[in-house]
Amino acid sequence: MSSFPLRSRAPRSRTLGQLAGEIGADVPTLGSSIEIRGMAPLDRAGEGDLGLLSSASYVHMASESMASALLVSRSLVAEAGDALAAGPGRTPRPVLVVDDAHVAMRRILELLFPELPPEPGIHPTAVVHPTAMLGNQVQVGPYAVIEEDVRIGNRTRIGAHVVVGAGAELGDAVTLLPQVVIYPGVRIGNHVTLHSGVRVGVDGFGYVYEEGSHRHIPHVGGCRIEDDVEIGANCCIDRGSIGDSRIGAGARLDNLVHLGHNTVVGAGTMLAAQVGSAGSARIGRGVVAGGQVGIGGHLVVGDGARLAGQAGIISDVSAGETVMGFPARPRMEFLRSAAATQKVPGLLREMRSLRARVEELESDRGVEGSK
């Protein structure tokens, strides 16, 4: 029993013509029978690779790429021109033209490297409590621990050294990669993926100062992760102190995200690496937060808001608003302020020059007055 690859390591090669038909690309005018075994950046692609050209920034690399064929966004065809028509040595080269090369890339990679089905069974070193209920085709890896009264749905994969705490519930087709820890009572929906090292349902950073010391508040709330959520490696999701923390359906969390107790994340929200929210923050639906954004406790970030990397959120953000900087401000206000800041050194030099001139004039006036 593997401790998973989740996808085939060996590519399921296809001809360029087959790929065109399967992803809805324009039929290539040449090279339909070329075998494609993988995808690679233009500067690293070789024989059997499909080179990705999705940005005008890389057009200059296309003509020198050793890729057997190119995958190109339709909007770049005219700009790329001769760079598409011929590779090194001006040899004609096939091109797959699609509406969006990144969307097509995802589909192609799924075809070349398909997801592997679970390997049902319980590894002999795993510990499964007799009251735990496991669905059909569940895979439990080496040294995993599944405690009492756990409920696990069909086709779920439990990786090596995973711990699923008492009373936790996991839906269908959940994937817990090695060393994930699910604390007691956590509820996880269907088609959820938690990458290595994730901790869900941890007690929050909740204390009261009493009798000369910080005393921990019991965290008796829960933590709920809805369907189709993916959480990156080493994220920590605190449980509620009273009431639940919740991550909405379709949310995506990058590595090293921390969500404090009672935080609510709306459906379809994306949080980049090292985003942190203090307790009881409310992050709306479809929000995008760049890396290292910090969100203060008890604040509300409205649906569809955009939080630029390293923004410090110290007040509510309206729905659809884009904010930047610390303290976070509306985008245009921040940019105007940043532009003005760039002028400060010059203004200081000018001020010093003017001050010197004023002092010189006053000195001259004093000399004239004494005559």
mmCIF file of C-alpha atoms in Angstrom:
data_model
loop_
_atom_site.group_PDB
_atom_site.id
_atom_site.type_symbol
_atom_site.label_atom_id
_atom_site.label_comp_id
_atom_site.label_asym_id
_atom_site.label_seq_id
_atom_site.Cartn_x
_atom_site.Cartn_y
_atom_site.Cartn_z
ATOM 1 C CA MET A 1 0.000 0.000 0.000
ATOM 2 C CA SER A 2 1.591 3.270 -1.120
ATOM 3 C CA SER A 3 1.612 6.365 1.028
ATOM 4 C CA PHE A 4 0.328 7.854 -2.098
ATOM 5 C CA PRO A 5 1.214 9.338 -5.050
ATOM 6 C CA LEU A 6 -2.167 10.820 -5.803
ATOM 7 C CA ARG A 7 -1.395 10.905 -9.519
ATOM 8 C CA SER A 8 0.354 8.544 -11.872
ATOM 9 C CA ARG A 9 4.096 9.115 -11.935
ATOM 10 C CA ALA A 10 4.333 7.670 -15.443
ATOM 11 C CA PRO A 11 2.571 9.796 -18.084
ATOM 12 C CA ARG A 12 -0.263 8.331 -20.134
ATOM 13 C CA SER A 13 1.032 9.678 -23.444
ATOM 14 C CA ARG A 14 -1.282 10.902 -26.200
ATOM 15 C CA THR A 15 -0.827 12.189 -29.696
ATOM 16 C CA LEU A 16 -1.182 15.895 -30.301
ATOM 17 C CA GLY A 17 -4.306 15.219 -32.363
ATOM 18 C CA GLN A 18 -5.883 13.242 -29.512
ATOM 19 C CA LEU A 19 -5.175 16.040 -27.055
ATOM 20 C CA ALA A 20 -6.685 18.609 -29.404
ATOM 21 C CA GLY A 21 -9.901 16.616 -29.589
ATOM 22 C CA GLU A 22 -10.091 15.980 -25.843
ATOM 23 C CA ILE A 23 -9.560 19.596 -24.767
ATOM 24 C CA GLY A 24 -11.400 21.299 -27.623
ATOM 25 C CA ALA A 25 -8.323 22.934 -29.175
ATOM 26 C CA ASP A 26 -8.053 23.957 -32.805
ATOM 27 C CA VAL A 27 -6.962 20.936 -34.857
ATOM 28 C CA PRO A 28 -3.218 21.336 -35.528
ATOM 29 C CA THR A 29 -2.286 21.806 -39.174
ATOM 30 C CA LEU A 30 0.785 19.595 -38.765
ATOM 31 C CA GLY A 31 2.160 17.120 -36.293
ATOM 32 C CA SER A 32 -1.111 15.494 -35.221
ATOM 33 C CA SER A 33 0.690 12.176 -34.742
ATOM 34 C CA ILE A 34 3.439 13.564 -32.479
ATOM 35 C CA GLU A 35 3.503 11.794 -29.107
ATOM 36 C CA ILE A 36 3.155 14.108 -26.098
ATOM 37 C CA ARG A 37 4.414 12.722 -22.793
ATOM 38 C CA GLY A 38 4.486 15.817 -20.609
ATOM 39 C CA MET A 39 4.411 19.593 -20.269
ATOM 40 C CA ALA A 40 7.249 21.951 -19.410
ATOM 41 C CA PRO A 41 8.202 25.640 -19.359
ATOM 42 C CA LEU A 42 9.513 26.842 -22.721
ATOM 43 C CA ASP A 43 13.140 27.037 -21.574
ATOM 44 C CA ARG A 44 13.127 23.521 -20.106
ATOM 45 C CA ALA A 45 10.960 21.628 -22.586
ATOM 46 C CA GLY A 46 12.409 18.846 -24.705
ATOM 47 C CA GLU A 47 11.333 16.125 -27.076
ATOM 48 C CA GLY A 48 7.876 14.819 -26.205
ATOM 49 C CA ASP A 49 7.004 17.923 -24.198
ATOM 50 C CA LEU A 50 4.262 20.425 -24.851
ATOM 51 C CA GLY A 51 5.629 23.905 -24.142
ATOM 52 C CA LEU A 52 3.318 26.382 -22.411
ATOM 53 C CA LEU A 53 2.956 29.903 -23.847
ATOM 54 C CA SER A 54 0.319 31.726 -21.828
ATOM 55 C CA SER A 55 1.873 35.178 -21.381
ATOM 56 C CA ALA A 56 3.321 37.794 -23.711
ATOM 57 C CA SER A 57 6.334 37.926 -21.375
ATOM 58 C CA TYR A 58 7.540 34.586 -22.754
ATOM 59 C CA VAL A 59 6.962 35.074 -26.482
ATOM 60 C CA HIS A 60 10.682 35.751 -27.003
ATOM 61 C CA MET A 61 11.476 32.251 -25.682
ATOM 62 C CA ALA A 62 9.164 30.395 -28.041
ATOM 63 C CA SER A 63 11.438 30.291 -31.100
ATOM 64 C CA GLU A 64 14.340 28.811 -29.086
ATOM 65 C CA SER A 65 12.300 26.275 -27.138
ATOM 66 C CA MET A 66 13.074 22.601 -27.761
ATOM 67 C CA ALA A 67 9.440 21.585 -27.130
ATOM 68 C CA SER A 68 7.892 19.182 -29.633
ATOM 69 C CA ALA A 69 4.797 21.399 -29.786
ATOM 70 C CA LEU A 70 3.436 24.558 -28.188
ATOM 71 C CA LEU A 71 0.223 25.230 -26.274
ATOM 72 C CA VAL A 72 -0.746 28.849 -26.946
ATOM 73 C CA SER A 73 -3.528 31.177 -25.830
ATOM 74 C CA ARG A 74 -5.440 32.481 -28.836
ATOM 75 C CA SER A 75 -4.830 36.083 -27.784
ATOM 76 C CA LEU A 76 -1.053 35.594 -28.245
ATOM 77 C CA VAL A 77 -1.058 34.055 -31.716
ATOM 78 C CA ALA A 78 -0.763 37.330 -33.632
ATOM 79 C CA GLU A 79 1.856 38.752 -31.259
ATOM 80 C CA ALA A 80 3.985 35.614 -31.295
ATOM 81 C CA GLY A 81 3.949 35.423 -35.094
ATOM 82 C CA ASP A 82 6.993 33.634 -36.541
ATOM 83 C CA ALA A 83 8.092 32.459 -33.095
ATOM 84 C CA LEU A 84 5.245 29.929 -33.221
ATOM 85 C CA ALA A 85 5.756 28.783 -36.769
ATOM 86 C CA ALA A 86 9.298 27.474 -36.350
ATOM 87 C CA GLY A 87 11.537 26.185 -33.611
ATOM 88 C CA PRO A 88 15.332 26.103 -33.404
ATOM 89 C CA GLY A 89 16.820 25.864 -36.874
ATOM 90 C CA ARG A 90 13.567 27.265 -38.312
ATOM 91 C CA THR A 91 12.027 23.790 -38.299
ATOM 92 C CA PRO A 92 8.211 23.930 -38.581
ATOM 93 C CA ARG A 93 6.601 23.120 -35.256
ATOM 94 C CA PRO A 94 3.004 22.159 -34.370
ATOM 95 C CA VAL A 95 0.889 24.488 -32.257
ATOM 96 C CA LEU A 96 -2.240 23.840 -30.185
ATOM 97 C CA VAL A 97 -4.303 27.039 -30.081
ATOM 98 C CA VAL A 98 -6.818 27.359 -27.233
ATOM 99 C CA ASP A 99 -8.867 30.132 -25.657
ATOM 100 C CA ASP A 100 -6.931 29.999 -22.378
ATOM 101 C CA ALA A 101 -3.651 28.097 -22.177
ATOM 102 C CA HIS A 102 -3.739 27.797 -18.374
ATOM 103 C CA VAL A 103 -7.208 26.241 -18.406
ATOM 104 C CA ALA A 104 -6.100 23.870 -21.169
ATOM 105 C CA MET A 105 -2.917 23.009 -19.246
ATOM 106 C CA ARG A 106 -4.967 21.810 -16.277
ATOM 107 C CA ARG A 107 -7.042 19.553 -18.524
ATOM 108 C CA ILE A 108 -4.000 18.186 -20.323
ATOM 109 C CA LEU A 109 -2.162 17.390 -17.089
ATOM 110 C CA GLU A 110 -5.222 15.536 -15.820
ATOM 111 C CA LEU A 111 -5.166 13.450 -19.009
ATOM 112 C CA LEU A 112 -1.424 12.758 -18.978
ATOM 113 C CA PHE A 113 -1.161 12.183 -15.220
ATOM 114 C CA PRO A 114 -4.550 10.852 -14.086
ATOM 115 C CA GLU A 115 -5.479 10.635 -10.428
ATOM 116 C CA LEU A 116 -4.988 7.166 -9.030
ATOM 117 C CA PRO A 117 -7.857 5.419 -7.251
ATOM 118 C CA PRO A 118 -7.514 4.559 -3.545
ATOM 119 C CA GLU A 119 -5.897 1.281 -2.582
ATOM 120 C CA PRO A 120 -8.582 0.029 -0.171
ATOM 121 C CA GLY A 121 -7.431 -1.520 3.047
ATOM 122 C CA ILE A 122 -5.994 -0.855 6.481
ATOM 123 C CA HIS A 123 -2.238 -1.044 6.906
ATOM 124 C CA PRO A 124 -1.239 -3.569 9.601
ATOM 125 C CA THR A 125 0.499 -0.858 11.646
ATOM 126 C CA ALA A 126 -2.567 1.416 11.717
ATOM 127 C CA VAL A 127 -4.700 1.649 14.869
ATOM 128 C CA VAL A 128 -8.456 1.798 14.270
ATOM 129 C CA HIS A 129 -10.814 1.910 17.253
ATOM 130 C CA PRO A 130 -13.519 -0.764 17.086
ATOM 131 C CA THR A 131 -16.286 1.855 17.304
ATOM 132 C CA ALA A 132 -15.013 3.748 14.249
ATOM 133 C CA MET A 133 -17.140 3.327 11.120
ATOM 134 C CA LEU A 134 -15.334 3.249 7.779
ATOM 135 C CA GLY A 135 -17.082 3.420 4.403
ATOM 136 C CA ASN A 136 -16.332 1.458 1.250
ATOM 137 C CA GLN A 137 -12.910 1.568 -0.424
ATOM 138 C CA VAL A 138 -11.237 3.457 2.417
ATOM 139 C CA GLN A 139 -7.443 3.474 2.498
ATOM 140 C CA VAL A 140 -5.683 3.758 5.880
ATOM 141 C CA GLY A 141 -1.906 4.160 5.723
ATOM 142 C CA PRO A 142 0.950 3.107 8.002
ATOM 143 C CA TYR A 143 0.813 4.176 11.665
ATOM 144 C CA ALA A 144 -2.412 6.105 11.227
ATOM 145 C CA VAL A 145 -4.640 6.393 14.311
ATOM 146 C CA ILE A 146 -8.427 6.523 14.076
ATOM 147 C CA GLU A 147 -10.057 7.047 17.457
ATOM 148 C CA GLU A 148 -13.438 6.109 18.880
ATOM 149 C CA ASP A 149 -16.718 7.003 17.166
ATOM 150 C CA VAL A 150 -15.053 8.393 14.037
ATOM 151 C CA ARG A 151 -17.154 8.290 10.844
ATOM 152 C CA ILE A 152 -15.332 8.049 7.508
ATOM 153 C CA GLY A 153 -17.071 8.113 4.119
ATOM 154 C CA ASN A 154 -16.459 6.111 0.967
ATOM 155 C CA ARG A 155 -13.222 6.280 -1.076
ATOM 156 C CA THR A 156 -11.432 8.331 1.572
ATOM 157 C CA ARG A 157 -7.647 8.112 1.918
ATOM 158 C CA ILE A 158 -5.890 8.365 5.270
ATOM 159 C CA GLY A 159 -2.123 8.830 4.899
ATOM 160 C CA ALA A 160 0.747 7.641 7.048
ATOM 161 C CA HIS A 161 0.895 8.964 10.628
ATOM 162 C CA VAL A 162 -2.470 10.724 10.342
ATOM 163 C CA VAL A 163 -4.517 11.087 13.542
ATOM 164 C CA VAL A 164 -8.305 11.390 13.371
ATOM 165 C CA GLY A 165 -9.632 12.350 16.795
ATOM 166 C CA ALA A 166 -12.640 10.928 18.602
ATOM 167 C CA GLY A 167 -16.030 11.716 17.120
ATOM 168 C CA ALA A 168 -14.668 13.375 13.979
ATOM 169 C CA GLU A 169 -16.617 12.959 10.737
ATOM 170 C CA LEU A 170 -15.073 12.735 7.269
ATOM 171 C CA GLY A 171 -17.167 12.654 4.093
ATOM 172 C CA ASP A 172 -16.657 10.818 0.815
ATOM 173 C CA ALA A 173 -13.457 11.079 -1.247
ATOM 174 C CA VAL A 174 -11.533 12.970 1.437
ATOM 175 C CA THR A 175 -7.737 12.879 1.204
ATOM 176 C CA LEU A 176 -5.594 13.368 4.312
ATOM 177 C CA LEU A 177 -1.929 13.377 3.370
ATOM 178 C CA PRO A 178 0.743 12.146 5.808
ATOM 179 C CA GLN A 179 0.907 13.646 9.306
ATOM 180 C CA VAL A 180 -2.404 15.497 9.204
ATOM 181 C CA VAL A 181 -4.081 15.768 12.621
ATOM 182 C CA ILE A 182 -7.858 16.073 12.900
ATOM 183 C CA TYR A 183 -8.830 16.998 16.462
ATOM 184 C CA PRO A 184 -11.905 15.473 18.137
ATOM 185 C CA GLY A 185 -15.325 16.459 16.856
ATOM 186 C CA VAL A 186 -14.184 18.107 13.610
ATOM 187 C CA ARG A 187 -16.556 17.712 10.649
ATOM 188 C CA ILE A 188 -15.193 17.525 7.113
ATOM 189 C CA GLY A 189 -17.354 17.375 3.976
ATOM 190 C CA ASN A 190 -16.883 15.559 0.675
ATOM 191 C CA HIS A 191 -13.972 15.862 -1.779
ATOM 192 C CA VAL A 192 -11.723 17.696 0.688
ATOM 193 C CA THR A 193 -7.913 17.522 0.473
ATOM 194 C CA LEU A 194 -5.672 18.352 3.437
ATOM 195 C CA HIS A 195 -1.957 18.421 2.678
ATOM 196 C CA SER A 196 0.790 17.193 4.939
ATOM 197 C CA GLY A 197 1.050 18.690 8.403
ATOM 198 C CA VAL A 198 -2.381 20.354 8.530
ATOM 199 C CA ARG A 199 -3.943 20.692 11.993
ATOM 200 C CA VAL A 200 -7.701 21.155 12.196
ATOM 201 C CA GLY A 201 -9.648 21.829 15.389
ATOM 202 C CA VAL A 202 -6.762 23.101 17.523
ATOM 203 C CA ASP A 203 -7.649 25.101 20.635
ATOM 204 C CA GLY A 204 -7.507 28.809 19.853
ATOM 205 C CA PHE A 205 -5.352 31.509 21.421
ATOM 206 C CA GLY A 206 -8.024 32.464 23.911
ATOM 207 C CA TYR A 207 -7.035 33.629 27.393
ATOM 208 C CA VAL A 208 -8.330 35.878 30.156
ATOM 209 C CA TYR A 209 -6.119 37.685 32.635
ATOM 210 C CA GLU A 210 -7.178 36.567 36.083
ATOM 211 C CA GLU A 211 -5.449 36.615 39.442
ATOM 212 C CA GLY A 212 -2.113 37.648 37.986
ATOM 213 C CA SER A 213 -1.866 35.183 35.113
ATOM 214 C CA HIS A 214 -3.249 34.412 31.662
ATOM 215 C CA ARG A 215 -5.790 31.605 32.016
ATOM 216 C CA HIS A 216 -6.844 29.526 29.046
ATOM 217 C CA ILE A 217 -10.512 29.657 28.012
ATOM 218 C CA PRO A 218 -11.897 26.168 27.317
ATOM 219 C CA HIS A 219 -12.584 25.783 23.599
ATOM 220 C CA VAL A 220 -15.717 23.675 23.419
ATOM 221 C CA GLY A 221 -16.882 24.754 19.954
ATOM 222 C CA GLY A 222 -16.273 22.851 16.763
ATOM 223 C CA CYS A 223 -14.634 23.208 13.380
ATOM 224 C CA ARG A 224 -16.387 22.502 10.090
ATOM 225 C CA ILE A 225 -14.861 22.225 6.624
ATOM 226 C CA GLU A 226 -17.424 22.120 3.824
ATOM 227 C CA ASP A 227 -17.239 20.273 0.476
ATOM 228 C CA ASP A 228 -14.497 20.681 -2.144
ATOM 229 C CA VAL A 229 -11.991 22.518 0.061
ATOM 230 C CA GLU A 230 -8.227 22.206 -0.378
ATOM 231 C CA ILE A 231 -5.861 23.206 2.424
ATOM 232 C CA GLY A 232 -2.096 23.475 1.893
ATOM 233 C CA ALA A 233 0.692 22.050 4.004
ATOM 234 C CA ASN A 234 1.160 23.067 7.645
ATOM 235 C CA CYS A 235 -1.979 25.168 7.983
ATOM 236 C CA CYS A 236 -3.590 25.492 11.412
ATOM 237 C CA ILE A 237 -7.347 25.923 11.764
ATOM 238 C CA ASP A 238 -8.515 26.649 15.314
ATOM 239 C CA ARG A 239 -11.807 25.355 16.669
ATOM 240 C CA GLY A 240 -14.380 27.727 18.101
ATOM 241 C CA SER A 241 -14.318 28.710 21.738
ATOM 242 C CA ILE A 242 -18.130 28.592 21.718
ATOM 243 C CA GLY A 243 -19.720 28.016 18.338
ATOM 244 C CA ASP A 244 -17.884 26.708 15.280
ATOM 245 C CA SER A 245 -15.075 27.847 13.045
ATOM 246 C CA ARG A 246 -16.054 27.199 9.416
ATOM 247 C CA ILE A 247 -14.461 27.061 5.971
ATOM 248 C CA GLY A 248 -16.976 27.347 3.135
ATOM 249 C CA ALA A 249 -17.325 25.097 0.098
ATOM 250 C CA GLY A 250 -14.702 25.469 -2.611
ATOM 251 C CA ALA A 251 -12.281 27.528 -0.510
ATOM 252 C CA ARG A 252 -8.557 27.221 -1.194
ATOM 253 C CA LEU A 253 -5.891 27.779 1.458
ATOM 254 C CA ASP A 254 -2.210 27.923 0.552
ATOM 255 C CA ASN A 255 0.555 26.595 2.811
ATOM 256 C CA LEU A 256 1.094 28.046 6.292
ATOM 257 C CA VAL A 257 -2.260 29.763 6.708
ATOM 258 C CA HIS A 258 -3.538 30.242 10.263
ATOM 259 C CA LEU A 259 -7.179 30.893 11.112
ATOM 260 C CA GLY A 260 -8.013 31.819 14.702
ATOM 261 C CA HIS A 261 -10.925 30.504 16.742
ATOM 262 C CA ASN A 262 -14.437 31.139 15.412
ATOM 263 C CA THR A 263 -13.139 32.417 12.066
ATOM 264 C CA VAL A 264 -15.596 31.970 9.194
ATOM 265 C CA VAL A 265 -14.317 31.758 5.607
ATOM 266 C CA GLY A 266 -16.871 32.069 2.814
ATOM 267 C CA ALA A 267 -17.324 29.778 -0.177
ATOM 268 C CA GLY A 268 -14.791 30.069 -2.988
ATOM 269 C CA THR A 269 -12.355 32.245 -1.054
ATOM 270 C CA MET A 270 -8.611 31.957 -1.751
ATOM 271 C CA LEU A 271 -6.013 32.662 0.950
ATOM 272 C CA ALA A 272 -2.354 32.720 -0.130
ATOM 273 C CA ALA A 273 0.589 31.587 1.979
ATOM 274 C CA GLN A 274 1.025 32.970 5.500
ATOM 275 C CA VAL A 275 -2.347 34.679 5.690
ATOM 276 C CA GLY A 276 -3.402 34.932 9.311
ATOM 277 C CA SER A 277 -6.690 35.894 10.891
ATOM 278 C CA ALA A 278 -7.314 36.597 14.542
ATOM 279 C CA GLY A 279 -10.337 35.147 16.307
ATOM 280 C CA SER A 280 -13.903 35.682 15.127
ATOM 281 C CA ALA A 281 -12.965 37.266 11.787
ATOM 282 C CA ARG A 282 -15.625 36.960 9.082
ATOM 283 C CA ILE A 283 -14.135 36.545 5.607
ATOM 284 C CA GLY A 284 -16.784 36.633 2.889
ATOM 285 C CA ARG A 285 -17.420 34.624 -0.256
ATOM 286 C CA GLY A 286 -15.005 34.853 -3.178
ATOM 287 C CA VAL A 287 -12.401 36.882 -1.296
ATOM 288 C CA VAL A 288 -8.790 36.764 -2.554
ATOM 289 C CA ALA A 289 -6.029 37.493 -0.022
ATOM 290 C CA GLY A 290 -2.374 37.722 -1.070
ATOM 291 C CA GLY A 291 0.541 36.348 0.902
ATOM 292 C CA GLN A 292 1.110 37.473 4.500
ATOM 293 C CA VAL A 293 -2.158 39.370 4.831
ATOM 294 C CA GLY A 294 -3.109 39.874 8.475
ATOM 295 C CA ILE A 295 -6.767 40.213 9.482
ATOM 296 C CA GLY A 296 -7.655 41.553 12.908
ATOM 297 C CA GLY A 297 -10.089 39.879 15.260
ATOM 298 C CA HIS A 298 -13.848 40.371 14.955
ATOM 299 C CA LEU A 299 -13.491 42.161 11.593
ATOM 300 C CA VAL A 300 -15.628 41.599 8.495
ATOM 301 C CA VAL A 301 -14.165 41.282 4.995
ATOM 302 C CA GLY A 302 -17.002 41.594 2.480
ATOM 303 C CA ASP A 303 -17.751 39.244 -0.405
ATOM 304 C CA GLY A 304 -15.403 39.548 -3.374
ATOM 305 C CA ALA A 305 -12.890 41.804 -1.617
ATOM 306 C CA ARG A 306 -9.258 41.777 -2.764
ATOM 307 C CA LEU A 307 -6.517 42.051 -0.134
ATOM 308 C CA ALA A 308 -3.070 42.734 -1.596
ATOM 309 C CA GLY A 309 -0.052 40.886 -0.205
ATOM 310 C CA GLN A 310 1.048 41.983 3.294
ATOM 311 C CA ALA A 311 -2.033 44.151 3.773
ATOM 312 C CA GLY A 312 -2.810 44.768 7.430
ATOM 313 C CA ILE A 313 -6.580 44.689 7.951
ATOM 314 C CA ILE A 314 -7.475 46.713 11.065
ATOM 315 C CA SER A 315 -11.017 47.714 10.077
ATOM 316 C CA ASP A 316 -13.860 46.189 8.076
ATOM 317 C CA VAL A 317 -13.437 45.892 4.291
ATOM 318 C CA SER A 318 -16.460 46.498 2.081
ATOM 319 C CA ALA A 319 -17.670 43.923 -0.442
ATOM 320 C CA GLY A 320 -15.782 44.128 -3.740
ATOM 321 C CA GLU A 321 -13.177 46.560 -2.400
ATOM 322 C CA THR A 322 -9.450 46.217 -3.140
ATOM 323 C CA VAL A 323 -7.137 47.279 -0.302
ATOM 324 C CA MET A 324 -3.365 47.506 0.119
ATOM 325 C CA GLY A 325 -0.732 48.407 2.681
ATOM 326 C CA PHE A 326 -0.680 48.866 6.437
ATOM 327 C CA PRO A 327 -3.001 50.012 7.676
ATOM 328 C CA ALA A 328 -4.928 48.729 4.672
ATOM 329 C CA ARG A 329 -6.458 51.439 2.499
ATOM 330 C CA PRO A 330 -8.353 51.469 -0.799
ATOM 331 C CA ARG A 331 -6.021 50.691 -3.690
ATOM 332 C CA MET A 332 -5.965 54.115 -5.376
ATOM 333 C CA GLU A 333 -5.556 55.925 -2.059
ATOM 334 C CA PHE A 334 -2.590 53.702 -1.208
ATOM 335 C CA LEU A 335 -0.984 54.196 -4.633
ATOM 336 C CA ARG A 336 -1.375 57.983 -4.441
ATOM 337 C CA SER A 337 0.158 57.949 -0.974
ATOM 338 C CA ALA A 338 3.036 55.745 -2.137
ATOM 339 C CA ALA A 339 3.667 58.037 -5.114
ATOM 340 C CA ALA A 340 3.659 61.077 -2.828
ATOM 341 C CA THR A 341 6.089 59.361 -0.457
ATOM 342 C CA GLN A 342 8.579 58.958 -3.306
ATOM 343 C CA LYS A 343 8.654 62.749 -3.638
ATOM 344 C CA VAL A 344 9.523 63.378 0.018
ATOM 345 C CA PRO A 345 13.359 63.296 -0.367
ATOM 346 C CA GLY A 346 13.189 65.877 -3.145
ATOM 347 C CA LEU A 347 10.805 68.044 -1.156
ATOM 348 C CA LEU A 348 13.148 67.913 1.848
ATOM 349 C CA ARG A 349 16.086 68.988 -0.309
ATOM 350 C CA GLU A 350 14.016 71.833 -1.734
ATOM 351 C CA MET A 351 12.896 72.873 1.756
ATOM 352 C CA ARG A 352 16.487 72.934 3.038
ATOM 353 C CA SER A 353 17.519 75.022 0.048
ATOM 354 C CA LEU A 354 14.673 77.471 0.619
ATOM 355 C CA ARG A 355 15.473 77.678 4.336
ATOM 356 C CA ALA A 356 19.090 78.480 3.562
ATOM 357 C CA ARG A 357 17.976 81.147 1.104
ATOM 358 C CA VAL A 358 15.605 82.695 3.667
ATOM 359 C CA GLU A 359 18.368 82.735 6.281
ATOM 360 C CA GLU A 360 20.682 84.375 3.759
ATOM 361 C CA LEU A 361 18.103 87.061 2.921
ATOM 362 C CA GLU A 362 17.424 87.727 6.613
ATOM 363 C CA SER A 363 21.146 88.012 7.255
ATOM 364 C CA ASP A 364 21.522 90.488 4.399
ATOM 365 C CA ARG A 365 18.600 92.527 5.698
ATOM 366 C CA GLY A 366 20.153 92.653 9.154
ATOM 367 C CA VAL A 367 23.411 93.945 7.734
ATOM 368 C CA GLU A 368 21.631 96.648 5.759
ATOM 369 C CA GLY A 369 19.591 97.720 8.831
ATOM 370 C CA SER A 370 22.740 98.267 10.884
ATOM 371 C CA LYS A 371 24.214 100.756 8.408
#
